[in-house]
Short mmCIF file of C-alpha atoms and ligand atoms in Angstrom, two decimals:
data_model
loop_
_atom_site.label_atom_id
_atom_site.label_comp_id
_atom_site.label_asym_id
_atom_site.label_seq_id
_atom_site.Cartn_x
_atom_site.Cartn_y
_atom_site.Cartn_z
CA UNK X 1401 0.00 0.00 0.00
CA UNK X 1402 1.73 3.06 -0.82
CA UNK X 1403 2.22 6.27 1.55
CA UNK X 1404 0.17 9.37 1.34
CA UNK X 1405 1.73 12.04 -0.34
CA UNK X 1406 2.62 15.52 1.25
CA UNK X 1407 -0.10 17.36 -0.23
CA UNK X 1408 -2.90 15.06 1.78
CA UNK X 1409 -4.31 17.82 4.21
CA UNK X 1410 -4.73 16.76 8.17
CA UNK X 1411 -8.53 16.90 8.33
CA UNK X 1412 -9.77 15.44 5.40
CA UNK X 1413 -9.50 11.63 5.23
CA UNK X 1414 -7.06 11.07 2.36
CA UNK X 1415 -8.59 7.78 0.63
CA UNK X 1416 -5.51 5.07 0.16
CA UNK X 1417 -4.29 4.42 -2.83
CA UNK X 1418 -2.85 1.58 -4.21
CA UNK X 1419 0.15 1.68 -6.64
CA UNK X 1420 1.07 -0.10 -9.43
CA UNK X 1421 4.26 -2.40 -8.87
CA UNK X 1422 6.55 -2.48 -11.35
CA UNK X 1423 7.23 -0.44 -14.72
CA UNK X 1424 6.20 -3.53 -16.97
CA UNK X 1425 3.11 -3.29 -14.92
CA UNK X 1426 2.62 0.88 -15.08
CA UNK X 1427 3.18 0.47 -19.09
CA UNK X 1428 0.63 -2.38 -19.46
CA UNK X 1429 -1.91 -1.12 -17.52
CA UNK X 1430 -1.63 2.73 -19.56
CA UNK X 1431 -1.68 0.28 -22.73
CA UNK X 1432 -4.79 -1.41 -21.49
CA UNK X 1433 -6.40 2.10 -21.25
CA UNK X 1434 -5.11 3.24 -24.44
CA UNK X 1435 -5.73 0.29 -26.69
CA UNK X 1436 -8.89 -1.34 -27.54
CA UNK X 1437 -11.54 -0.68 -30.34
CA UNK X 1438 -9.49 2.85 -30.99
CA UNK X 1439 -7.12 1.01 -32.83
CA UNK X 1440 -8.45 -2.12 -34.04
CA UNK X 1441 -12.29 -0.22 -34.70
CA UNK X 1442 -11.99 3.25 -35.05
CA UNK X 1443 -9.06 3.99 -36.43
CA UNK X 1444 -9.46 2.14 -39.65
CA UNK X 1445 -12.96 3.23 -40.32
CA UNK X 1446 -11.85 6.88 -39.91
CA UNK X 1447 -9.11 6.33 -42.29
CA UNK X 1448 -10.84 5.01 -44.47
CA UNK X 1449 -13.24 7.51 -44.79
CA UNK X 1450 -11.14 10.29 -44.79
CA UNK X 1451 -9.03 9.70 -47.81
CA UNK X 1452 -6.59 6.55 -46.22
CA UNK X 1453 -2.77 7.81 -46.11
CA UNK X 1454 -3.20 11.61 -45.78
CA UNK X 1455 -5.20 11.42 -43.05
CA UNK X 1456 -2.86 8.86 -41.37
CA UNK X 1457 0.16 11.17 -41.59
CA UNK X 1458 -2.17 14.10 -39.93
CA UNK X 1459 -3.03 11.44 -37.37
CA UNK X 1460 0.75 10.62 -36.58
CA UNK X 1461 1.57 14.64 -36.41
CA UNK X 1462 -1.29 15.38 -33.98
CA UNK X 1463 -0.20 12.11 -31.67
CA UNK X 1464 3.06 12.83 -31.64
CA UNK X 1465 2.94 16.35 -31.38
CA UNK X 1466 -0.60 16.98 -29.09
CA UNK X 1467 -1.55 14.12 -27.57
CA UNK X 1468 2.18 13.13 -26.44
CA UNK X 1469 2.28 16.42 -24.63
CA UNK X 1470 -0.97 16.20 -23.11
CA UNK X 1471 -0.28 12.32 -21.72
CA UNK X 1472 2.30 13.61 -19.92
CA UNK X 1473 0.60 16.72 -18.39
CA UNK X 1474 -1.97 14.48 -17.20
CA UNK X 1475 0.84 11.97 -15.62
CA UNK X 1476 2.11 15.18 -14.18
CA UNK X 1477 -1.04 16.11 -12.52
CA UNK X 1478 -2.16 12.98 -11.52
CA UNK X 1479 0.88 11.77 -9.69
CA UNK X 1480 2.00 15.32 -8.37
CA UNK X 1481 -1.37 15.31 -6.62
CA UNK X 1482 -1.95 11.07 -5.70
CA UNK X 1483 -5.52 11.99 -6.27
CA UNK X 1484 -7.79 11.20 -9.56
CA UNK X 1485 -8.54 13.90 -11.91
CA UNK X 1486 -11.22 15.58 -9.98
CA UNK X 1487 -9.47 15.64 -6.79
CA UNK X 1488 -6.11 16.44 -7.79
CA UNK X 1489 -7.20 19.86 -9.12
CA UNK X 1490 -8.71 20.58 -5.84
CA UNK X 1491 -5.78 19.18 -3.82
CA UNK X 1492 -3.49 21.72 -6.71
CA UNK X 1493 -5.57 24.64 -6.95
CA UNK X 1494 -7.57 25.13 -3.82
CA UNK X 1495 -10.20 27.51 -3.81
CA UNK X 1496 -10.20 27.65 -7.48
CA UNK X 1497 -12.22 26.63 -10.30
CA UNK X 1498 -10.29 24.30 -12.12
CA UNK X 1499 -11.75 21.37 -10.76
CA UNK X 1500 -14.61 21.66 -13.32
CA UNK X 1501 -12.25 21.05 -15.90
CA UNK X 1502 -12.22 17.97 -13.90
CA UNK X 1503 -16.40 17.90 -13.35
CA UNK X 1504 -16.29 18.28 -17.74
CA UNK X 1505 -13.84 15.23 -17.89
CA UNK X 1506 -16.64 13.00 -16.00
CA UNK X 1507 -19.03 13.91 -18.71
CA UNK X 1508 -16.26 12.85 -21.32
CA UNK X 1509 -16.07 9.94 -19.57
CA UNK X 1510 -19.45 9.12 -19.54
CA UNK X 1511 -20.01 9.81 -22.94
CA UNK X 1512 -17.43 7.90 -24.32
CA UNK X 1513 -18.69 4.95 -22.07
CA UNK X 1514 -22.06 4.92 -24.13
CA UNK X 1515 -21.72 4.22 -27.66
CA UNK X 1516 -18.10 2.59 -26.45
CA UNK X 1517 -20.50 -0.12 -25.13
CA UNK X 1518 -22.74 -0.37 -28.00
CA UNK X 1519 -19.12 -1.44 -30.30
CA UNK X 1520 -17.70 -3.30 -27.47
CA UNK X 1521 -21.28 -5.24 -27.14
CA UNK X 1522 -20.78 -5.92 -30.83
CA UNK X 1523 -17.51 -7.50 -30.38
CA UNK X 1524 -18.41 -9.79 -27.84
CA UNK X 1525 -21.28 -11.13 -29.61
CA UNK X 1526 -18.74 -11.64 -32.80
CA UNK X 1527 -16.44 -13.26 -30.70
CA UNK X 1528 -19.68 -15.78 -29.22
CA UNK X 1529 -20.93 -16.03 -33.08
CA UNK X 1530 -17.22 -16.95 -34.25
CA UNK X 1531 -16.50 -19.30 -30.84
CA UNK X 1532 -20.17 -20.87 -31.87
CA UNK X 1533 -19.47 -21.63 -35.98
CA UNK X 1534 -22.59 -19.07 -36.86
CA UNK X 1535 -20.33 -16.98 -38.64
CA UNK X 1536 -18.71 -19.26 -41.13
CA UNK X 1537 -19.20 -17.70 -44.46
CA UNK X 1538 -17.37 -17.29 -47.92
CA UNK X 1539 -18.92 -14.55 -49.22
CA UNK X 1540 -18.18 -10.93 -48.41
CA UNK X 1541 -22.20 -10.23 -48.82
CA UNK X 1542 -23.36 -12.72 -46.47
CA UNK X 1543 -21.24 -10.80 -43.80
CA UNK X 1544 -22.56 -7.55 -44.78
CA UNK X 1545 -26.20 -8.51 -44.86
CA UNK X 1546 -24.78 -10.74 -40.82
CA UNK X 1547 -23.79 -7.18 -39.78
CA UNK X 1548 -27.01 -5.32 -40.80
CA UNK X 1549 -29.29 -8.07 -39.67
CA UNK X 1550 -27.64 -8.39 -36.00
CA UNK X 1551 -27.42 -4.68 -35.54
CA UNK X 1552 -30.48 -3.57 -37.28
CA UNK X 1553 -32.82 -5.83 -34.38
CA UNK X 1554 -33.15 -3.79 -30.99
CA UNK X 1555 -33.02 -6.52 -28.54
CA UNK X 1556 -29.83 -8.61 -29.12
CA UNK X 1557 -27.02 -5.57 -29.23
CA UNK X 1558 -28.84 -4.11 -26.52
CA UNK X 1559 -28.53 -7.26 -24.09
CA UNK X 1560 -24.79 -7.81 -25.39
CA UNK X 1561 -24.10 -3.97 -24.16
CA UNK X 1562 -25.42 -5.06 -20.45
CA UNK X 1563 -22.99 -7.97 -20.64
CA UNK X 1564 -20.65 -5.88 -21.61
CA UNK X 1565 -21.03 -3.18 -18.80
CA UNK X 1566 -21.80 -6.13 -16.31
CA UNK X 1567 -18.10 -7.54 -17.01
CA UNK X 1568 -16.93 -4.24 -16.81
CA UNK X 1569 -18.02 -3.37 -13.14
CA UNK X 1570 -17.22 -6.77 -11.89
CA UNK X 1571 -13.58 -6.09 -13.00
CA UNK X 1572 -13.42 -2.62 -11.69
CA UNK X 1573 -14.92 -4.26 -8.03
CA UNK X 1574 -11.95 -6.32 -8.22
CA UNK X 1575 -9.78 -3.72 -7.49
CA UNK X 1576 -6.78 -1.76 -9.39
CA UNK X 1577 -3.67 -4.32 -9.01
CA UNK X 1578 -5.51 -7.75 -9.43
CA UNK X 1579 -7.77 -6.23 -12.08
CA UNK X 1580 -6.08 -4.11 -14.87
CA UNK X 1581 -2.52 -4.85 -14.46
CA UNK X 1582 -2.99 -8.69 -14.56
CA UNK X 1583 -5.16 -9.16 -17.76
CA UNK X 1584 -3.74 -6.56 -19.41
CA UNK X 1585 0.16 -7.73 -18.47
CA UNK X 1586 -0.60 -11.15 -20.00
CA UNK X 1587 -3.26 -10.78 -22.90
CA UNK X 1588 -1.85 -7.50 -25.44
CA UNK X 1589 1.07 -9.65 -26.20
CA UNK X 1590 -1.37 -12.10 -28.00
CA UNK X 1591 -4.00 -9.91 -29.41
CA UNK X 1592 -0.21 -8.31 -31.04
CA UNK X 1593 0.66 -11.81 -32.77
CA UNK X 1594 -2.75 -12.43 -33.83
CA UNK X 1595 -2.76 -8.68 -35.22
CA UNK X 1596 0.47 -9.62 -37.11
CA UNK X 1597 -1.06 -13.47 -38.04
CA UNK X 1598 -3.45 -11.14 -39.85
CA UNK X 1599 -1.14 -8.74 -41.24
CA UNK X 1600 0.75 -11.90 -43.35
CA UNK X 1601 -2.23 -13.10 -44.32
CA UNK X 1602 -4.47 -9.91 -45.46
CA UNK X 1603 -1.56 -9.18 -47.41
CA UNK X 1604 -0.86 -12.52 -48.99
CA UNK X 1605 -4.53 -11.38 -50.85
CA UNK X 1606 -4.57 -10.63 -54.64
CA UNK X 1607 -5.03 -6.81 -54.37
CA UNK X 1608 -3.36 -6.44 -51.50
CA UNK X 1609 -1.03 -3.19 -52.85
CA UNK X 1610 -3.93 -1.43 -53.43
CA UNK X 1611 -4.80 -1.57 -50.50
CA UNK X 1612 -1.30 -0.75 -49.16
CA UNK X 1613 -1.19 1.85 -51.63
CA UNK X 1614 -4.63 3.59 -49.81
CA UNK X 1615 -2.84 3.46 -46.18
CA UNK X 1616 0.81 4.74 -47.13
CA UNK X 1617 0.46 7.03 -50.62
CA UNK X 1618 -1.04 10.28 -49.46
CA UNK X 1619 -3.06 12.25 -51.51
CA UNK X 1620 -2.82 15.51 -49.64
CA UNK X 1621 -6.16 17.36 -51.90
CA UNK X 1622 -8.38 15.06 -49.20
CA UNK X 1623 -7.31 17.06 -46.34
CA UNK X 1624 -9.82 19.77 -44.60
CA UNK X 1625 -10.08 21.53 -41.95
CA UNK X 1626 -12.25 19.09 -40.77
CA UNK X 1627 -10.08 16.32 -41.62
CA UNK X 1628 -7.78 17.88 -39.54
CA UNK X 1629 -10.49 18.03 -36.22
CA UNK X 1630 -11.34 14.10 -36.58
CA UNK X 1631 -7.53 13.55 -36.44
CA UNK X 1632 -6.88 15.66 -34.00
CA UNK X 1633 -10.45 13.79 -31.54
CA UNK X 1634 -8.54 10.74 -32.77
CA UNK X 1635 -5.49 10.48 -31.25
CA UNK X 1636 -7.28 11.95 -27.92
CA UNK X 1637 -9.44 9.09 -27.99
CA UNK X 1638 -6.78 7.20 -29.27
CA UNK X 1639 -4.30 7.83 -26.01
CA UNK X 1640 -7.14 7.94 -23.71
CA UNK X 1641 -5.95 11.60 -23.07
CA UNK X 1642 -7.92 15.00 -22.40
CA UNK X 1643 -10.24 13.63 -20.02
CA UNK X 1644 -8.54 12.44 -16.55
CA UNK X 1645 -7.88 8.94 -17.69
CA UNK X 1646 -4.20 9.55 -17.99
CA UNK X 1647 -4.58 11.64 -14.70
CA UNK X 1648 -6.07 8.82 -12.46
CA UNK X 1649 -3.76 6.04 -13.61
CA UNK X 1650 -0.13 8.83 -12.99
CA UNK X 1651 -1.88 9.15 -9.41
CA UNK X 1652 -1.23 5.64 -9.15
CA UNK X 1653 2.18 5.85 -10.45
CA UNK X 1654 5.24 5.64 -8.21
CA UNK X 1655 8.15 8.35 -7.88
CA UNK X 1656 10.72 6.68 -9.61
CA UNK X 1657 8.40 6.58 -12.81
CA UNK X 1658 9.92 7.96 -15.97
CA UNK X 1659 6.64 9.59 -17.15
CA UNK X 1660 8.13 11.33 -20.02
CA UNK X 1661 9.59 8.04 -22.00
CA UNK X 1662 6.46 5.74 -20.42
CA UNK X 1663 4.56 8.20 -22.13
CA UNK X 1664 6.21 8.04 -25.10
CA UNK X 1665 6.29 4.44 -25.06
CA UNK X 1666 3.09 4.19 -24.38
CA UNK X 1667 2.03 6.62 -27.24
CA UNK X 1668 4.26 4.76 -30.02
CA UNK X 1669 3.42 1.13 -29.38
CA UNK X 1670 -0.34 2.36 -29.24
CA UNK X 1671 -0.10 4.13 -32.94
CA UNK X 1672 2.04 0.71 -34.11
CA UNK X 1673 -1.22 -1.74 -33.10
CA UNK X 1674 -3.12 1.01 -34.99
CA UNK X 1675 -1.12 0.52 -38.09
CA UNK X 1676 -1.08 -3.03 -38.31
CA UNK X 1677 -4.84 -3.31 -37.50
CA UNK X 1678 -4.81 -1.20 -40.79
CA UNK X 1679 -2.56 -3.45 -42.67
CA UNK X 1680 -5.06 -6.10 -41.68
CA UNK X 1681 -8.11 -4.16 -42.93
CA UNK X 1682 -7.71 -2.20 -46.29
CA UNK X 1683 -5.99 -4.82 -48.46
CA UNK X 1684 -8.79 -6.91 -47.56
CA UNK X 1685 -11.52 -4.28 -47.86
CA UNK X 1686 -9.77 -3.84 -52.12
CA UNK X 1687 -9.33 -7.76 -52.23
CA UNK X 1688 -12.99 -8.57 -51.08
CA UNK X 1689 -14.59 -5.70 -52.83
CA UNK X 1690 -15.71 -3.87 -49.77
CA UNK X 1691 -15.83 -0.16 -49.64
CA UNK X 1692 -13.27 1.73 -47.52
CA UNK X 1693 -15.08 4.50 -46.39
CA UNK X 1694 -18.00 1.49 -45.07
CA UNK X 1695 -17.95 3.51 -41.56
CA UNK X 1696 -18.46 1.57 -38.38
CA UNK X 1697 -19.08 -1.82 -39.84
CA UNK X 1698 -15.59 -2.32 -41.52
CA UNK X 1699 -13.86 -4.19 -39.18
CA UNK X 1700 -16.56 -6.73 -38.73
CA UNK X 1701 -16.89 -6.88 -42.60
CA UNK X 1702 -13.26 -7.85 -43.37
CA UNK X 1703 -11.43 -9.37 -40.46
CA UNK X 1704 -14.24 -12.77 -41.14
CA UNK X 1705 -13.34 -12.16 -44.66
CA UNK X 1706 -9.96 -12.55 -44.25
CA UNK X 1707 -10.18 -15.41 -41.93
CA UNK X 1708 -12.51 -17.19 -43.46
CA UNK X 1709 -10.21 -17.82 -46.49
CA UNK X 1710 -7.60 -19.09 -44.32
CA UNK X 1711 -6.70 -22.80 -42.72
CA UNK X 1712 -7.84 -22.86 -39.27
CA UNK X 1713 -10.06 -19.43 -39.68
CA UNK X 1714 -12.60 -19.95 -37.45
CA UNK X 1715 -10.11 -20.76 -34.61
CA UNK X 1716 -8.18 -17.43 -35.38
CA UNK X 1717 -11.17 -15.55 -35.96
CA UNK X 1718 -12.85 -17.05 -32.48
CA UNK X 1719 -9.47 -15.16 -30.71
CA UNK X 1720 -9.42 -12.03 -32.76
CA UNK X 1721 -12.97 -11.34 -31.27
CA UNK X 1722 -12.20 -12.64 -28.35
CA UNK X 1723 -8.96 -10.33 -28.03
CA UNK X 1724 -10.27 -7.64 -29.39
CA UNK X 1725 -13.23 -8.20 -26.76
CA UNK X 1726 -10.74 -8.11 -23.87
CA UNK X 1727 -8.51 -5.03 -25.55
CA UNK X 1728 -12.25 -3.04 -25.30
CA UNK X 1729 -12.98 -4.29 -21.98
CA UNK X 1730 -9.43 -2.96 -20.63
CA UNK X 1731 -9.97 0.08 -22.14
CA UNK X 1732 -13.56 0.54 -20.65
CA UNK X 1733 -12.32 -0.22 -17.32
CA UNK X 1734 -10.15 3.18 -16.89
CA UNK X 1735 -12.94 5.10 -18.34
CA UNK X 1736 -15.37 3.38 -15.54
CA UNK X 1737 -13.02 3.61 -13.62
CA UNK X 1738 -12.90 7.77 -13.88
CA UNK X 1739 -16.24 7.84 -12.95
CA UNK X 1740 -15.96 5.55 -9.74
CA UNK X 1741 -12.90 7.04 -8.56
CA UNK X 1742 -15.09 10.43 -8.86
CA UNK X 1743 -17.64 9.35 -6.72
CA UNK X 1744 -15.73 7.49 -4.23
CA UNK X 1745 -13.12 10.51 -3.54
CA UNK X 1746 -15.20 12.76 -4.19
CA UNK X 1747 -18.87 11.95 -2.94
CA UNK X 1748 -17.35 9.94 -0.51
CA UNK X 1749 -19.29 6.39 -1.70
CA UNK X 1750 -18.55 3.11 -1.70
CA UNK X 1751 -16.80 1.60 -4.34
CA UNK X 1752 -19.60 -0.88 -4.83
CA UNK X 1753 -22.19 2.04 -5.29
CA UNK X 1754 -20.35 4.27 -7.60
CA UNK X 1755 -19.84 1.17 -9.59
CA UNK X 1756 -23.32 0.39 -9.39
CA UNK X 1757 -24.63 3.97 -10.57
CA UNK X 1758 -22.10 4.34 -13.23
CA UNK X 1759 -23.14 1.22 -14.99
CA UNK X 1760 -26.79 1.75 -14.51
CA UNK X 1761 -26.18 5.36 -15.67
CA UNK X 1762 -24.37 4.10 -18.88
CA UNK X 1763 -26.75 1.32 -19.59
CA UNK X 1764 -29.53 4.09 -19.67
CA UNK X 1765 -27.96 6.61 -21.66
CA UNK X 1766 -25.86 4.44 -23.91
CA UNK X 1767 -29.05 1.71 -24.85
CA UNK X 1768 -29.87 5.08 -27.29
CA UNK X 1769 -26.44 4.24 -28.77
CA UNK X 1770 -27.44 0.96 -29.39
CA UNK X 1771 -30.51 1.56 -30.92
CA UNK X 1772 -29.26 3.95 -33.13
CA UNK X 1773 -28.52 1.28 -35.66
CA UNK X 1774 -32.43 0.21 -35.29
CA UNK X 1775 -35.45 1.69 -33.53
CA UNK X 1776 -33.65 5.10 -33.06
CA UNK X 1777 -31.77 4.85 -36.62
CA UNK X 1778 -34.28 8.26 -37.67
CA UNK X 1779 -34.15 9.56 -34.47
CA UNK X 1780 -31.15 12.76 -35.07
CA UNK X 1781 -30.21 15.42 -32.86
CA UNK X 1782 -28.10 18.30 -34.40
CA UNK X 1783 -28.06 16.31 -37.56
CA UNK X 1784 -26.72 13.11 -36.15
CA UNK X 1785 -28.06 9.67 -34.48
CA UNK X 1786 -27.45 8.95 -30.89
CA UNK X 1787 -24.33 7.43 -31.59
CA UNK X 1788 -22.41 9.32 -34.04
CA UNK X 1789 -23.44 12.92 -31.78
CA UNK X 1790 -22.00 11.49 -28.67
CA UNK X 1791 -18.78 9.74 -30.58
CA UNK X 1792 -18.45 13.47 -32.62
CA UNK X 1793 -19.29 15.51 -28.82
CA UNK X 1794 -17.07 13.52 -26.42
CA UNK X 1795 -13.42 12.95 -28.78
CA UNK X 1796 -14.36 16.21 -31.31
CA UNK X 1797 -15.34 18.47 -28.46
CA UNK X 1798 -14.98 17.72 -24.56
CA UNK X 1799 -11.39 15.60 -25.39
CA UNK X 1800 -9.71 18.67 -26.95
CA UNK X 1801 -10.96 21.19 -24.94
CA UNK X 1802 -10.31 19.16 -21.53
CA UNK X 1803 -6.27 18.92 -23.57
CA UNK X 1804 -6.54 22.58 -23.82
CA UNK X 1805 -7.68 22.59 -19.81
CA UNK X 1806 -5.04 20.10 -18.84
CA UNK X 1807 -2.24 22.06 -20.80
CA UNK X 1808 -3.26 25.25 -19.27
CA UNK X 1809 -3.03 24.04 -15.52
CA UNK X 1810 0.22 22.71 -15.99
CA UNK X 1811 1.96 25.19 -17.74
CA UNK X 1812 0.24 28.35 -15.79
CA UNK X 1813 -0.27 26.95 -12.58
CA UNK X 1814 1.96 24.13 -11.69
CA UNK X 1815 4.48 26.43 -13.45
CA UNK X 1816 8.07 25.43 -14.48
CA UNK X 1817 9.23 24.35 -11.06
CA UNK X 1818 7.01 21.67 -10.63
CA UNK X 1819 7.64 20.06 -14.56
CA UNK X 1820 10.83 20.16 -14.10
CA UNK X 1821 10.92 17.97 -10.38
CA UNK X 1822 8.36 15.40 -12.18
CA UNK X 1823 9.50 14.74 -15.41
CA UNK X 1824 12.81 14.09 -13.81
CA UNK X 1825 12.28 13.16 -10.68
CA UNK X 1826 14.03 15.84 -8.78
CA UNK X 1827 16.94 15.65 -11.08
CA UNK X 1828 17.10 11.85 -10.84
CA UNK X 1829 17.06 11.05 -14.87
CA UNK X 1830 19.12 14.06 -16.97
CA UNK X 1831 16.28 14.62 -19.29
CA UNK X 1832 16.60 18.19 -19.80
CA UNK X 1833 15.99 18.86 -23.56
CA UNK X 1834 13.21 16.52 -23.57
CA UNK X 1835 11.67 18.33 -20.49
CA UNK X 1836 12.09 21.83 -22.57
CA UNK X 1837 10.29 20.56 -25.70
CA UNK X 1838 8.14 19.60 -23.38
CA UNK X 1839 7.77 22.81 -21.84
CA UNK X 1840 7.66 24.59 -25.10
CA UNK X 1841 5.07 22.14 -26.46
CA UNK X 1842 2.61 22.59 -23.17
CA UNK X 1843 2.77 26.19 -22.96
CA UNK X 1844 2.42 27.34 -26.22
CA UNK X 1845 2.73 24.52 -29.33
CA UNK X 1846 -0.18 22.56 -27.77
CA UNK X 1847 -3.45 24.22 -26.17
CA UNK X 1848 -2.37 26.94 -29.24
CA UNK X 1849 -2.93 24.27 -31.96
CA UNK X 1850 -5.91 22.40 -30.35
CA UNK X 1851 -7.36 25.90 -29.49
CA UNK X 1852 -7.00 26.78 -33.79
CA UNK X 1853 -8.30 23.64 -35.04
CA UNK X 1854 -11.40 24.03 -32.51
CA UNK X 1855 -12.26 27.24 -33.34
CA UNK X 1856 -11.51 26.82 -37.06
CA UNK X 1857 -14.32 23.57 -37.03
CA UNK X 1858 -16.94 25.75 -34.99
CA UNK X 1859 -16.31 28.17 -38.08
CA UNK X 1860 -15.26 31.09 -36.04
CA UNK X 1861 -11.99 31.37 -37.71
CA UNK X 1862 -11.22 29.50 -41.66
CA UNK X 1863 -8.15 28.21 -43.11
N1 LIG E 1087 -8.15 4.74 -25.96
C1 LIG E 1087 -9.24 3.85 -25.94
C2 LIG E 1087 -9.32 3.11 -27.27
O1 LIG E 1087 -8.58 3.36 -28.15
C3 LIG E 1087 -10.56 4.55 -25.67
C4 LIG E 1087 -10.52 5.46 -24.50
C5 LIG E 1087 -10.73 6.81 -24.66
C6 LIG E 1087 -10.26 4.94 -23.23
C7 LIG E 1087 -10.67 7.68 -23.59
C8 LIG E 1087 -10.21 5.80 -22.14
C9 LIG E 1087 -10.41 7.16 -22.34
O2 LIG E 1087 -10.09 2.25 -27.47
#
């Protein structure tokens, strides 16, 4: 159990927090936050609709660039203060009203958690169809018209999203150490060789450059502003970054932590299982005949497709699902887990109660989500279903802005001091340049870039 940190005041009751133990263990558990249907999901979908190589090379500027710098402001935060993200601004900033940056991160959270659910309920039920034989098909329509038929009935995604939010809060109950760091330690290595067991065989397909060609040949006339927004939400979402995540899980970091190169680690083996979820996808999506810009369906359209022409498919495709199942469920538990550290340290309840509400919350709000792609599908707010307003809301809107929030409190009122003792440890690792690009990038490069592509996509400034 690990000591309370000097900024725990006398009177209040400083809740104990456990650590992670080892730096394998801090690295795997940020990984299991960071990757899950991001990568393997969203990512190719949104590449594919967005003109394929041009808008991956915007994607790898704004990680690099953005969402590095914001992962580690949020480490900073988060272990500076031992408190999650709510807390630690109050612990930081007393009297002030930061913590609703923190308060605006909850709804993020939340958010996030209810179309997340609706994908990761698809998942599971792929991974039960593909354990089960009922997805053993040949042709690329017959898993188009298995997509639209499972997700166009209310019922069945709807009971897979409870299952999914059910497995969720048991794992969170089980605590942070036994939970996260264990599945997560042991299972990423495999969904990585299965990811590259797909990789040789998608592009052992005839018409496998083209689709090669669409991933890594950038045609640079598809870029927009826009374009540049959904990148931008992207690697937020992508990195689990601009909404406490990243904050709660440095609170549980230890003081000998390297947070700059975990971060960075963190951020480049995350954009690598991106990239060869990718190679999986679009040859097969030119091979098969599918269309790349197919939105949310593609992955479940040609990962069976590729299996399926491939000795021992249905085993392989039986763990992709499954993986990929897990990779979702590891990321949902750090955004559950926001919310239930909230209401623990914050409202003071039990673990077992904010775990309660929060999934009962989600299920509510989130079984719109799921019905977006059947009773709700004509059901649009602001011009969009259910599910695309709070996908576009949470990583378009409330991620960036909580980066610009997150850069802004640790540039202006940590200050230099502080950013200097924790990305080296009090002058334990001789980082320095890194710590000034750092610097530079937080106080100006950063919230100044999120802040232009923002405004530019509410229209209040063009480019
Ligand atoms: N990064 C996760 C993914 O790629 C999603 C996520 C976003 C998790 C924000 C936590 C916070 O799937």
């Amino acid at each position: 159990m690990a000591k309370h940190s000097e900024f725990d005041s006398p009177g209040r009751q400083a809740p104990s927090r456990e650590k992670f133990t080892s730096t394998l263990g801090v690295i795997a558990a940020t990984l299991g936050s960071a990757v899950g249907l991001g990568n393997i999901w969203k990512f190719p979908y949104m590449t594919g609709q967005n003109g394929g190589a041009a808008f991956l090379f915007i994607y790898i500027i704004c990680v690099t660039v953005v969402g590095l710098t914001i992962m580690i402001s949020e480490f900073i935060i988060g272990r500076h203060a031992a408190a999650a993200t709510v807390g630690a601004y109050k612990k930081l900033a007393p009297g002030s009203r930061w913590y609703l940056a923190g308060t605006s991160n909850i709804l993020a959270a939340f958010l996030i958690m209810a179309f997340y659910t609706t994908v990761a309920g698809w998942v599971y039920a792929y991974a039960f169809q593909a354990i089960s034989g009922s997805l053993s098909f040949t042709r690329p329509e017959d898993f188009q018209q298995a997509f639209d038929s499972f997700t166009g009935q209310p019922w069945a995604p709807l009971i897979w999203q409870w299952i999914v939010l059910a497995t969720t809060g048991a794992v969170i109950l089980a605590g942070v150490k036994n939970g996260i760091e264990r599945i997560t330690k042991t299972l990423l290595p495999v969904l990585f060789v299965l990811l590259l067991l797909c990789d040789i065989r998608a592009l052992t397909l005839d018409g496998a450059a083209e689709g090669l060609a669409f991933l890594f040949k950038p045609d640079f006339s598809k870029i927009t502003g826009v374009t540049i927004l959904l990148a931008l939400g992207l690697s937020f979402f992508k990195l689990s970054v601009g909404m406490g995540t990243m904050t709660t899980y440095g609170s549980y970091m230890d003081k000998n932590q390297n947070l700059i190169s975990t971060a960075a680690k963190v951020m480049l083996s995350d954009t690598l299982v991106s990239i060869l979820a990718g190679i999986a996808i679009f040859p097969a999506v030119f091979a098969f005949g599918f269309q790349p810009d197919a939105g949310p369906s593609l992955l479940f359209l040609t990962i069976p497709m590729v299996f399926s022409s491939m000795p021992l498919g249905r085993l392989f495709l039986a763990m992709f699902f499954l993986l990929t199942a897990i990779a979702a469920t590891g990321a949902m538990i750090s955004l559950l887990e926001v919310l239930v550290s909230y209401f623990c340290e914050e409202r003071k309840w039990r673990r077992w109660q904010a775990t309660l509400a929060s999934v009962l919350g989600i299920a509510l709000l989130g079984s719109t989500a799921t019905l977006s792609t059947s009773t709700l599908s004509d059901f649009h707010l602001l011009g969009k279903t259910m599910f695309d307003l709070f996908d576009f809301v949470s990583s378009n809107i409330l991620l960036p802005a909580g980066g610009i929030a997150i850069a802004l409190f640790v540039s202006r009122v940590l200050g230099p001091r502080v950013i200097y003792a924790e990305a080296t440890n009090n002058n334990q690792i001789p980082n320095h340049r890194l710590v000034r690009a750092y610097y530079y990038s937080v106080r100006y490069l950063a919230p100044i870039a999120i802040a232009i592509i923002l405004l530019n996509s509410l229209g209040l400034i063009k480019f």
